[in-house]
Coordinates of C-alpha atoms in Angstrom, one line a residue:
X1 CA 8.9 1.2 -4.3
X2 CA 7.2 -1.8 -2.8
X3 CA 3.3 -2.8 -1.7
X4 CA 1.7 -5.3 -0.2
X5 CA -1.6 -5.3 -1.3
X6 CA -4.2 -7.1 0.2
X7 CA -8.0 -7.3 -0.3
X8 CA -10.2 -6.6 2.5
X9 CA -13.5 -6.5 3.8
X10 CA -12.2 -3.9 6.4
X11 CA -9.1 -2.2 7.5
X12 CA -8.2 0.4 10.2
X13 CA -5.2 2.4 11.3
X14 CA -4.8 3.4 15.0
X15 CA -2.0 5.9 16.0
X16 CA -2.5 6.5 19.9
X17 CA -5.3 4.8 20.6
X18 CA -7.1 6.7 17.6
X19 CA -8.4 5.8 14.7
X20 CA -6.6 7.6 12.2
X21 CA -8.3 5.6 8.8
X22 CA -10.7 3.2 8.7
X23 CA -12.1 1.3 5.4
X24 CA -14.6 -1.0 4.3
X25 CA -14.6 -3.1 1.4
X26 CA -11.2 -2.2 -0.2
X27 CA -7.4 -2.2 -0.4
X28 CA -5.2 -2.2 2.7
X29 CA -1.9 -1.1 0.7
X30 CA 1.6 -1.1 2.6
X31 CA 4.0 1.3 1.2
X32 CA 8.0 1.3 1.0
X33 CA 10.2 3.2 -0.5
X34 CA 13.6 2.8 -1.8
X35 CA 16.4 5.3 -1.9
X36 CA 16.3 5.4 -5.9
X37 CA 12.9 5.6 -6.1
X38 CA 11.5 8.5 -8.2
X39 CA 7.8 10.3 -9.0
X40 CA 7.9 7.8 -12.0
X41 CA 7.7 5.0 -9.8
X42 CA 4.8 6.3 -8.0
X43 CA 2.7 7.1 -10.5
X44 CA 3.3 3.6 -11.9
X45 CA 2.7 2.0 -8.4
X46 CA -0.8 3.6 -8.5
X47 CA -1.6 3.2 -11.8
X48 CA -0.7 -0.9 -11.0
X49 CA -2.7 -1.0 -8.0
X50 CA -5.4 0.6 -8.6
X51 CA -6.4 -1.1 -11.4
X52 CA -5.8 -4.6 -10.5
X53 CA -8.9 -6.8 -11.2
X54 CA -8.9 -9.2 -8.1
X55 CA -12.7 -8.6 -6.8
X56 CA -15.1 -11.2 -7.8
X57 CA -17.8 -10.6 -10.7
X58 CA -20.9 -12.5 -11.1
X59 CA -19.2 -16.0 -11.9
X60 CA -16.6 -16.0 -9.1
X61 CA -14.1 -14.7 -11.3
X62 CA -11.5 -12.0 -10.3
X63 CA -12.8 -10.0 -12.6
X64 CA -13.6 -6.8 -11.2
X65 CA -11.1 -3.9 -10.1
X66 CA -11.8 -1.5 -7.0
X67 CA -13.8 1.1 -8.8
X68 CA -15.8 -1.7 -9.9
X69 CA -17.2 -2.5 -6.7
X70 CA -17.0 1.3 -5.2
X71 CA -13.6 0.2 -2.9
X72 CA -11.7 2.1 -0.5
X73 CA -7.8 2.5 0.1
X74 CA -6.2 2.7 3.4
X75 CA -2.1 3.6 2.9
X76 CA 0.2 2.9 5.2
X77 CA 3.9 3.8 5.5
X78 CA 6.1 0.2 5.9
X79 CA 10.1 0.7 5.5
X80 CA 10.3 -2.6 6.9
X81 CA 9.2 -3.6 3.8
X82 CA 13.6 -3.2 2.9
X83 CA 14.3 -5.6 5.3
X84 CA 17.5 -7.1 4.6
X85 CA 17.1 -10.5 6.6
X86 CA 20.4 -12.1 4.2
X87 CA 22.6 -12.1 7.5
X88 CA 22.1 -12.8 11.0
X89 CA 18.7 -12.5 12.8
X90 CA 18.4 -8.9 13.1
X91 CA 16.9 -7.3 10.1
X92 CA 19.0 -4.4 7.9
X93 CA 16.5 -1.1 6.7
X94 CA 19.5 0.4 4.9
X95 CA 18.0 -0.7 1.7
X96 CA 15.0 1.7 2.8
X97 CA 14.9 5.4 1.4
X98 CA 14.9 7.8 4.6
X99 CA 12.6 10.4 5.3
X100 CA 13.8 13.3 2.9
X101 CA 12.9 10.4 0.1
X102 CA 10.3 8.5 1.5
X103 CA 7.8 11.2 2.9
X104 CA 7.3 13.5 -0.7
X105 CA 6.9 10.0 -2.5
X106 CA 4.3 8.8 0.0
X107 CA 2.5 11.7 -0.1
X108 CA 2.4 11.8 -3.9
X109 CA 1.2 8.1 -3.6
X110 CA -1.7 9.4 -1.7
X111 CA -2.5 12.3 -4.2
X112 CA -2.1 9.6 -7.1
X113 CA -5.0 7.7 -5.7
X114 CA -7.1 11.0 -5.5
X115 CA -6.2 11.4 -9.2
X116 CA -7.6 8.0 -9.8
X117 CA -11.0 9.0 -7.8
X118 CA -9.8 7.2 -4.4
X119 CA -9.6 9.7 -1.2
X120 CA -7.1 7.6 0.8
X121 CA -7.2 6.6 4.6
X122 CA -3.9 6.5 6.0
X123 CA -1.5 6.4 8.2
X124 CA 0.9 9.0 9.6
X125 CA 4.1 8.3 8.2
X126 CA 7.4 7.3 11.3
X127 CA 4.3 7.1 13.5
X128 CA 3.5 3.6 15.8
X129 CA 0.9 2.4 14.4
X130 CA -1.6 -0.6 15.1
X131 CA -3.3 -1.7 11.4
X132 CA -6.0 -4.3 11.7
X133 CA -8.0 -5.5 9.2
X134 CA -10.6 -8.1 7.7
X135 CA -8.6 -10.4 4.7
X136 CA -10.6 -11.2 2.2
X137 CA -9.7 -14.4 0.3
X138 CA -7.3 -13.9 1.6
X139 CA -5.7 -12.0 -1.5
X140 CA -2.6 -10.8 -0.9
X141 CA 0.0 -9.2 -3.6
X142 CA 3.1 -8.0 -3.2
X143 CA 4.2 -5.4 -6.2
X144 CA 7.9 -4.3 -7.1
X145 CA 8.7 -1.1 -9.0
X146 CA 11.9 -2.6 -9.7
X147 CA 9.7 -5.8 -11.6
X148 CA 7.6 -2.8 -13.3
X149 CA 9.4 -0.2 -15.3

């Protein structure tokens, strides 16, 4: 699995002119999944994300995780995350996990961060979506299952 995590002051996700989530202070997280990846992988994904320290505490430090400063999550489903850009100028998705992969493990991504006391916003997964949000820092992290277990 792959995120791209990025600290915000506010996020949204609009599927047909709709706002389908919407967040304040938090974490706009873009999900991918890969063919091989497993529930193990999720659960390790959310454990990772959600406790990264990357908020500021009282001395400018990143110091302080998202529970720390009451955040919010909005998920949202990116396969383009697989792009295989090696060749040509027209990006490959083959290295993304299809649907009958990709949709359990998203939705257990979501349920992980209501384990860990976060009721996700998100997206609708294969939907068009327009995602806007406020960076903050900007931070932005990209995580790697395969860098993680």
């Amino acid at each position: 699995m792959r995120a791209v995590v990025t600290r915000v002051k506010s996020a949204s996700v609009e599927i047909e002119g709709k706002i389908n989530g919407k967040i304040d202070q938090g974490f706009l997280i873009l999900l991918g999944v890969a063919p091989e990846d497993t529930n193990a992988h999720c659960v390790k994904l959310a454990d990772k994300i959600l406790g990264l320290r990357v908020f500021e505490d009282e001395n400018g430090k990143m110091n302080r995780s998202l529970s720390d400063v009451g955040g919010e999550v909005l998920v949202v489903s990116q396969f383009t995350l697989y792009a295989d850009c090696r060749h040509g100028r027209r990006p490959s998705f083959i290295g993304a996990g299809g649907p009958q992969i990709a949709i359990p493990l998203y939705e257990q991504f979501l349920d992980e961060c209501r384990k860990r006391g976060f009721e996700p916003q998100h997206g609708e997964f294969g939907a068009d979506m327009q995602v806007a949000s406020v960076n903050d820092g900007p931070v932005t992290i990209l995580l790697d299952t395969d860098d993680l277990m």
